[in-house]
mmCIF file of C-alpha atoms in Angstrom:
data_model
loop_
_atom_site.group_PDB
_atom_site.id
_atom_site.type_symbol
_atom_site.label_atom_id
_atom_site.label_comp_id
_atom_site.label_asym_id
_atom_site.label_seq_id
_atom_site.Cartn_x
_atom_site.Cartn_y
_atom_site.Cartn_z
ATOM 1 C CA MET P 1 0.464 0.183 0.033
ATOM 2 C CA GLU P 2 1.551 3.270 -1.295
ATOM 3 C CA ASN P 3 1.670 6.847 1.101
ATOM 4 C CA LYS P 4 -1.617 9.293 -0.060
ATOM 5 C CA GLU P 5 -1.354 12.466 1.065
ATOM 6 C CA TRP P 6 -4.193 14.027 3.090
ATOM 7 C CA TYR P 7 -4.553 17.684 3.797
ATOM 8 C CA PHE P 8 -6.040 18.629 6.975
ATOM 9 C CA GLU P 9 -6.776 21.911 8.429
ATOM 10 C CA TYR P 10 -9.076 22.965 11.710
ATOM 11 C CA GLU P 11 -9.749 26.401 13.191
ATOM 12 C CA ILE P 12 -8.429 27.004 17.334
ATOM 13 C CA GLN P 13 -11.577 27.126 19.161
ATOM 14 C CA LYS P 14 -10.315 26.975 23.138
ATOM 15 C CA ASN P 15 -6.418 28.093 22.429
ATOM 16 C CA ARG P 16 -3.946 26.379 25.365
ATOM 17 C CA PRO P 17 -1.018 25.635 25.705
ATOM 18 C CA GLY P 18 0.052 21.952 24.418
ATOM 19 C CA LEU P 19 -3.061 21.792 21.973
ATOM 20 C CA LEU P 20 -0.506 21.926 18.513
ATOM 21 C CA GLY P 21 1.553 18.709 20.532
ATOM 22 C CA ASP P 22 -1.975 16.907 21.630
ATOM 23 C CA ILE P 23 -2.717 17.043 17.616
ATOM 24 C CA SER P 24 1.056 15.644 16.495
ATOM 25 C CA SER P 25 0.928 13.299 19.240
ATOM 26 C CA LEU P 26 -2.623 12.483 18.126
ATOM 27 C CA LEU P 27 -1.794 11.902 14.270
ATOM 28 C CA GLY P 28 1.457 9.561 15.668
ATOM 29 C CA MET P 29 -0.497 7.157 17.348
ATOM 30 C CA LEU P 30 -2.625 6.219 14.793
ATOM 31 C CA SER P 31 0.213 6.137 11.715
ATOM 32 C CA ILE P 32 -0.168 9.619 10.123
ATOM 33 C CA ASN P 33 3.178 11.878 8.852
ATOM 34 C CA ILE P 34 3.100 15.502 8.871
ATOM 35 C CA VAL P 35 4.858 16.586 6.048
ATOM 36 C CA THR P 36 4.148 20.158 6.479
ATOM 37 C CA ILE P 37 2.589 22.731 9.063
ATOM 38 C CA ASN P 38 1.736 26.322 8.534
ATOM 39 C CA GLY P 39 -0.782 28.973 9.814
ATOM 40 C CA VAL P 40 -3.549 29.786 6.594
ATOM 41 C CA ASP P 41 -5.721 31.901 8.067
ATOM 42 C CA GLU P 42 -6.470 33.811 11.425
ATOM 43 C CA GLY P 43 -6.803 31.012 14.241
ATOM 44 C CA ARG P 44 -6.359 28.276 11.721
ATOM 45 C CA ARG P 45 -3.460 25.694 11.221
ATOM 46 C CA GLY P 46 -3.410 23.492 7.939
ATOM 47 C CA LEU P 47 -1.193 20.337 7.575
ATOM 48 C CA LEU P 48 -0.472 18.240 5.158
ATOM 49 C CA LEU P 49 -0.429 14.569 6.329
ATOM 50 C CA LEU P 50 0.776 11.564 5.166
ATOM 51 C CA THR P 51 -0.655 7.230 5.429
ATOM 52 C CA LYS P 52 -0.399 4.213 3.941
ATOM 53 C CA ASP P 53 -4.101 3.249 5.393
ATOM 54 C CA SER P 54 -7.041 5.600 4.746
ATOM 55 C CA LYS P 55 -9.318 4.222 7.414
ATOM 56 C CA ASN P 56 -6.374 5.911 9.559
ATOM 57 C CA ILE P 57 -8.480 9.077 8.518
ATOM 58 C CA GLN P 58 -11.261 7.779 8.675
ATOM 59 C CA ARG P 59 -10.525 7.231 12.467
ATOM 60 C CA LEU P 60 -8.614 11.298 13.100
ATOM 61 C CA GLU P 61 -11.967 12.064 12.083
ATOM 62 C CA SER P 62 -13.778 10.657 14.451
ATOM 63 C CA ILE P 63 -11.996 11.588 17.338
ATOM 64 C CA LEU P 64 -11.182 15.205 16.046
ATOM 65 C CA GLN P 65 -15.546 15.190 16.465
ATOM 66 C CA THR P 66 -15.103 15.069 19.459
ATOM 67 C CA MET P 67 -12.793 17.310 20.778
ATOM 68 C CA ASP P 68 -13.919 20.790 21.961
ATOM 69 C CA THR P 69 -10.544 23.245 21.388
ATOM 70 C CA ILE P 70 -10.119 22.863 17.197
ATOM 71 C CA LYS P 71 -13.315 23.014 14.600
ATOM 72 C CA VAL P 72 -12.243 20.400 12.020
ATOM 73 C CA ILE P 73 -12.741 23.080 8.712
ATOM 74 C CA LYS P 74 -11.225 20.442 5.793
ATOM 75 C CA LEU P 75 -10.168 16.671 5.815
ATOM 76 C CA ARG P 76 -9.312 15.541 2.639
ATOM 77 C CA GLU P 77 -6.618 14.875 -0.711
ATOM 78 C CA PRO P 78 -4.875 17.924 -1.225
ATOM 79 C CA LYS P 79 -5.974 20.746 -3.868
ATOM 80 C CA LEU P 80 -3.630 22.440 -5.462
ATOM 81 C CA ARG P 81 -4.942 26.264 -3.528
ATOM 82 C CA ASP P 82 -3.849 23.769 -0.034
ATOM 83 C CA ARG P 83 -0.224 22.954 -1.101
ATOM 84 C CA LEU P 84 0.092 26.462 -1.583
ATOM 85 C CA ALA P 85 -1.721 27.820 1.766
ATOM 86 C CA VAL P 86 0.538 25.526 3.759
ATOM 87 C CA ARG P 87 3.788 26.293 1.312
ATOM 88 C CA HIS P 88 2.920 30.097 1.729
ATOM 89 C CA GLY P 89 1.341 30.610 5.325
ATOM 90 C CA ARG P 90 -2.346 32.054 3.413
ATOM 91 C CA TYR P 91 -4.964 31.135 1.020
ATOM 92 C CA ILE P 92 -5.334 32.452 -2.209
ATOM 93 C CA GLN P 93 -8.474 34.613 -2.808
ATOM 94 C CA ARG P 94 -10.955 33.188 -5.400
ATOM 95 C CA ASP P 95 -13.782 34.892 -6.391
ATOM 96 C CA ALA P 96 -17.345 34.254 -4.693
ATOM 97 C CA ASP P 97 -19.460 33.789 -7.901
ATOM 98 C CA ASP P 98 -16.678 32.627 -10.878
ATOM 99 C CA LYS P 99 -14.534 30.129 -9.036
ATOM 100 C CA LYS P 100 -11.818 30.236 -11.678
ATOM 101 C CA THR P 101 -10.719 33.551 -11.168
ATOM 102 C CA PHE P 102 -8.177 33.892 -8.652
ATOM 103 C CA ARG P 103 -6.467 37.141 -7.349
ATOM 104 C CA PHE P 104 -3.637 38.737 -6.287
ATOM 105 C CA VAL P 105 -1.905 42.097 -5.280
ATOM 106 C CA ARG P 106 1.595 42.852 -5.939
ATOM 107 C CA ASP P 107 3.173 41.868 -2.571
ATOM 108 C CA GLU P 108 1.391 38.045 -3.462
ATOM 109 C CA LEU P 109 3.871 38.021 -6.666
ATOM 110 C CA GLY P 110 6.178 35.197 -4.894
ATOM 111 C CA LEU P 111 2.682 33.068 -4.696
ATOM 112 C CA LEU P 112 1.441 34.352 -7.876
ATOM 113 C CA VAL P 113 4.845 32.628 -9.513
ATOM 114 C CA ASP P 114 4.744 29.664 -7.400
ATOM 115 C CA PHE P 115 0.806 29.153 -8.561
ATOM 116 C CA MET P 116 1.249 29.524 -11.726
ATOM 117 C CA ALA P 117 4.222 27.235 -12.329
ATOM 118 C CA GLU P 118 2.243 24.683 -11.115
ATOM 119 C CA LEU P 119 -0.320 25.008 -13.746
ATOM 120 C CA PHE P 120 2.373 25.433 -16.444
ATOM 121 C CA LYS P 121 3.898 22.015 -15.093
ATOM 122 C CA GLN P 122 -0.027 20.410 -15.782
ATOM 123 C CA GLU P 123 0.959 18.353 -19.195
ATOM 124 C CA GLY P 124 -2.140 19.249 -22.226
ATOM 125 C CA HIS P 125 -3.994 21.728 -23.224
ATOM 126 C CA LYS P 126 -4.855 24.880 -20.373
ATOM 127 C CA LEU P 127 -5.524 28.735 -21.579
ATOM 128 C CA ILE P 128 -5.348 31.008 -18.806
ATOM 129 C CA GLY P 129 -5.861 34.580 -19.271
ATOM 130 C CA ILE P 130 -4.247 37.335 -16.673
ATOM 131 C CA ARG P 131 -5.571 40.783 -16.123
ATOM 132 C CA GLY P 132 -3.994 43.816 -14.749
ATOM 133 C CA MET P 133 -3.231 47.224 -15.285
ATOM 134 C CA PRO P 134 0.133 48.239 -16.901
ATOM 135 C CA ARG P 135 3.442 47.892 -15.585
ATOM 136 C CA VAL P 136 1.573 45.590 -12.639
ATOM 137 C CA GLY P 137 3.860 42.894 -13.067
ATOM 138 C CA LYS P 138 1.615 40.210 -15.391
ATOM 139 C CA THR P 139 4.580 39.916 -18.085
ATOM 140 C CA GLU P 140 7.269 39.267 -15.886
ATOM 141 C CA SER P 141 5.447 36.556 -13.180
ATOM 142 C CA ILE P 142 4.366 34.628 -16.391
ATOM 143 C CA VAL P 143 7.895 34.113 -17.455
ATOM 144 C CA ALA P 144 9.013 34.143 -13.821
ATOM 145 C CA SER P 145 6.885 31.333 -13.673
ATOM 146 C CA SER P 146 7.745 29.706 -16.872
ATOM 147 C CA VAL P 147 11.463 29.457 -15.516
ATOM 148 C CA CYS P 148 10.154 27.522 -11.795
ATOM 149 C CA ALA P 149 8.183 25.333 -13.918
ATOM 150 C CA ASN P 150 11.151 25.018 -16.577
ATOM 151 C CA LYS P 151 9.509 25.861 -19.578
ATOM 152 C CA ARG P 152 10.265 27.007 -22.331
ATOM 153 C CA TRP P 153 7.864 30.721 -22.948
ATOM 154 C CA LEU P 154 7.537 31.762 -26.474
ATOM 155 C CA PHE P 155 6.383 35.958 -27.090
ATOM 156 C CA VAL P 156 3.271 35.443 -30.137
ATOM 157 C CA SER P 157 2.765 38.998 -28.726
ATOM 158 C CA SER P 158 3.562 41.222 -26.332
ATOM 159 C CA THR P 159 5.064 44.942 -25.597
ATOM 160 C CA LEU P 160 7.598 43.721 -22.971
ATOM 161 C CA LEU P 161 10.277 45.647 -24.895
ATOM 162 C CA LYS P 162 9.425 45.665 -28.208
ATOM 163 C CA GLN P 163 6.209 44.913 -29.526
ATOM 164 C CA THR P 164 6.571 41.648 -31.011
ATOM 165 C CA ILE P 165 4.377 40.437 -33.661
ATOM 166 C CA ARG P 166 5.111 37.060 -35.315
ATOM 167 C CA SER P 167 3.737 35.943 -38.138
ATOM 168 C CA GLN P 168 4.961 32.727 -38.682
ATOM 169 C CA LEU P 169 6.712 29.879 -35.782
ATOM 170 C CA ILE P 170 10.111 27.947 -36.423
ATOM 171 C CA GLU P 171 9.139 24.149 -36.557
ATOM 172 C CA ASP P 172 10.347 23.582 -33.335
ATOM 173 C CA GLU P 173 8.550 26.193 -31.475
ATOM 174 C CA TYR P 174 5.191 23.855 -32.303
ATOM 175 C CA SER P 175 6.671 22.314 -29.018
ATOM 176 C CA GLU P 176 3.663 20.859 -26.795
ATOM 177 C CA ASN P 177 6.492 21.293 -24.007
ATOM 178 C CA ASN P 178 6.743 25.832 -24.797
ATOM 179 C CA LEU P 179 4.457 27.510 -23.379
ATOM 180 C CA PHE P 180 2.892 30.534 -25.488
ATOM 181 C CA ILE P 181 2.356 34.382 -24.123
ATOM 182 C CA LEU P 182 -0.269 36.514 -25.952
ATOM 183 C CA ASP P 183 -0.503 40.083 -25.673
ATOM 184 C CA GLY P 184 -4.923 40.196 -26.255
ATOM 185 C CA ILE P 185 -4.673 43.774 -27.122
ATOM 186 C CA VAL P 186 -1.344 43.566 -29.517
ATOM 187 C CA SER P 187 -3.450 40.843 -30.908
ATOM 188 C CA THR P 188 -6.350 41.723 -31.744
ATOM 189 C CA ARG P 189 -5.780 45.613 -32.974
ATOM 190 C CA ARG P 190 -2.867 46.006 -33.845
ATOM 191 C CA ALA P 191 -1.892 42.276 -35.953
ATOM 192 C CA ASN P 192 -2.487 41.738 -39.353
ATOM 193 C CA GLU P 193 -4.342 38.369 -40.402
ATOM 194 C CA ARG P 194 -1.354 35.871 -40.858
ATOM 195 C CA HIS P 195 -0.848 36.829 -36.801
ATOM 196 C CA LEU P 196 -4.408 35.522 -36.418
ATOM 197 C CA GLN P 197 -3.797 32.615 -38.283
ATOM 198 C CA LEU P 198 -1.028 31.587 -36.034
ATOM 199 C CA VAL P 199 -2.990 32.188 -32.841
ATOM 200 C CA ARG P 200 -5.427 29.935 -34.191
ATOM 201 C CA GLU P 201 -2.790 27.202 -34.546
ATOM 202 C CA ILE P 202 -1.387 27.643 -31.555
ATOM 203 C CA MET P 203 -4.829 27.300 -29.451
ATOM 204 C CA ARG P 204 -5.037 24.631 -31.156
ATOM 205 C CA LEU P 205 -2.220 22.631 -29.854
ATOM 206 C CA ASP P 206 -2.205 20.540 -27.218
ATOM 207 C CA ALA P 207 -0.023 23.190 -24.457
ATOM 208 C CA VAL P 208 -0.156 25.791 -22.296
ATOM 209 C CA LYS P 209 -1.470 29.242 -23.644
ATOM 210 C CA VAL P 210 -0.931 32.686 -21.473
ATOM 211 C CA VAL P 211 -3.084 35.151 -22.804
ATOM 212 C CA GLU P 212 -2.457 39.480 -21.515
ATOM 213 C CA HIS P 213 -5.982 41.207 -21.255
ATOM 214 C CA PRO P 214 -8.411 38.552 -21.986
ATOM 215 C CA ASP P 215 -11.333 40.948 -21.970
ATOM 216 C CA ILE P 216 -10.114 42.439 -25.305
ATOM 217 C CA PHE P 217 -9.026 39.514 -27.053
ATOM 218 C CA VAL P 218 -12.224 38.037 -26.453
ATOM 219 C CA GLN P 219 -14.300 41.382 -27.797
ATOM 220 C CA ASN P 220 -11.618 40.755 -31.345
ATOM 221 C CA THR P 221 -12.037 37.442 -31.704
ATOM 222 C CA GLU P 222 -13.689 33.607 -32.051
ATOM 223 C CA TYR P 223 -13.089 32.517 -28.748
ATOM 224 C CA SER P 224 -15.274 33.280 -25.690
ATOM 225 C CA LEU P 225 -14.035 33.678 -21.367
ATOM 226 C CA GLU P 226 -15.618 30.381 -20.921
ATOM 227 C CA ASP P 227 -12.761 28.812 -23.225
ATOM 228 C CA PHE P 228 -10.430 29.625 -20.237
ATOM 229 C CA ASP P 229 -9.281 27.303 -17.671
ATOM 230 C CA TYR P 230 -8.401 29.807 -14.802
ATOM 231 C CA ILE P 231 -8.887 33.790 -15.737
ATOM 232 C CA ILE P 232 -5.435 35.945 -12.531
ATOM 233 C CA GLU P 233 -6.447 38.976 -11.405
ATOM 234 C CA LEU P 234 -3.380 41.197 -11.060
ATOM 235 C CA ARG P 235 -3.460 44.651 -8.787
ATOM 236 C CA ASN P 236 -1.221 47.349 -7.452
ATOM 237 C CA ASP P 237 -3.673 47.222 -3.812
ATOM 238 C CA PRO P 238 -6.966 45.418 -3.705
ATOM 239 C CA GLU P 239 -9.063 48.567 -3.949
ATOM 240 C CA GLU P 240 -7.355 48.689 -7.381
ATOM 241 C CA LYS P 241 -10.232 48.746 -10.309
ATOM 242 C CA ILE P 242 -8.570 47.600 -13.525
ATOM 243 C CA THR P 243 -9.904 49.116 -16.587
ATOM 244 C CA TYR P 244 -8.842 49.392 -20.215
ATOM 245 C CA GLU P 245 -8.922 53.143 -20.165
ATOM 246 C CA VAL P 246 -5.219 53.324 -19.452
ATOM 247 C CA VAL P 247 -4.188 50.795 -21.382
ATOM 248 C CA ASP P 248 -5.573 51.342 -24.977
ATOM 249 C CA GLN P 249 -3.768 54.552 -24.342
ATOM 250 C CA SER P 250 -0.592 52.573 -23.574
ATOM 251 C CA HIS P 251 -1.166 50.773 -26.481
ATOM 252 C CA GLU P 252 -2.079 53.230 -29.467
ATOM 253 C CA PHE P 253 1.018 55.385 -28.349
ATOM 254 C CA GLY P 254 3.559 52.006 -28.072
ATOM 255 C CA GLU P 255 4.640 51.090 -24.174
ATOM 256 C CA SER P 256 8.226 50.899 -25.587
ATOM 257 C CA ASP P 257 10.441 53.375 -26.936
ATOM 258 C CA PHE P 258 12.418 50.615 -28.453
ATOM 259 C CA GLY P 259 10.056 50.381 -31.436
ATOM 260 C CA SER P 260 8.581 47.010 -32.652
ATOM 261 C CA PHE P 261 9.588 43.420 -34.025
ATOM 262 C CA ASP P 262 7.101 42.636 -36.630
ATOM 263 C CA PHE P 263 8.672 39.110 -37.848
#
């Protein structure tokens, strides 16, 4: 029987010295090992557990229900958000109405990079959109995540240093192990039909694609927001409103002073 990971999160009801030690001892008696432990919210702790016998988890759950010092919040197979919460000590914010939309602020760039890197490591087609104002760190975060995921990234359209608009790829660039980065505004408002045809080819690849400004992208293409697997929002602060008025102006006059690439 192989070891299996579980995620256990509890909320402290009556804090007292030795509470964590008691829980650790209980896990030890049930032959459940603690892989990682961290605070994940005010008054909450999250633990990644490892055990060979799932019946031990059932026994643990039964015992925990009799304790009045803690309240069990989650006891399940770990999801990506659970792993990152234990690793970084906080949960990623998710939209209450749209479960595929995740919110970050600039102070959480480390968490964002880790989150995207985990997504990039997954095999197969994945379409990710990222919203945010100019110079908030969208492209830089995508590139850093690609490095963490050991993926080769390709700018299909971008304004990072120069405005890049590609109309073709060389043979090895069509690899499904590559990560394709598109700027939704550049691809739909500044590009020609040859570029748009390349975008359609890339969309059919069984690979990861990341689109900056996905709302503008879907307004001017046959794709919709329903086609996206994840939407990421990056703000300078939690109250910042993402608007495309400033973005439109910056693309109209060119965000970079270095000219442009069109190939």
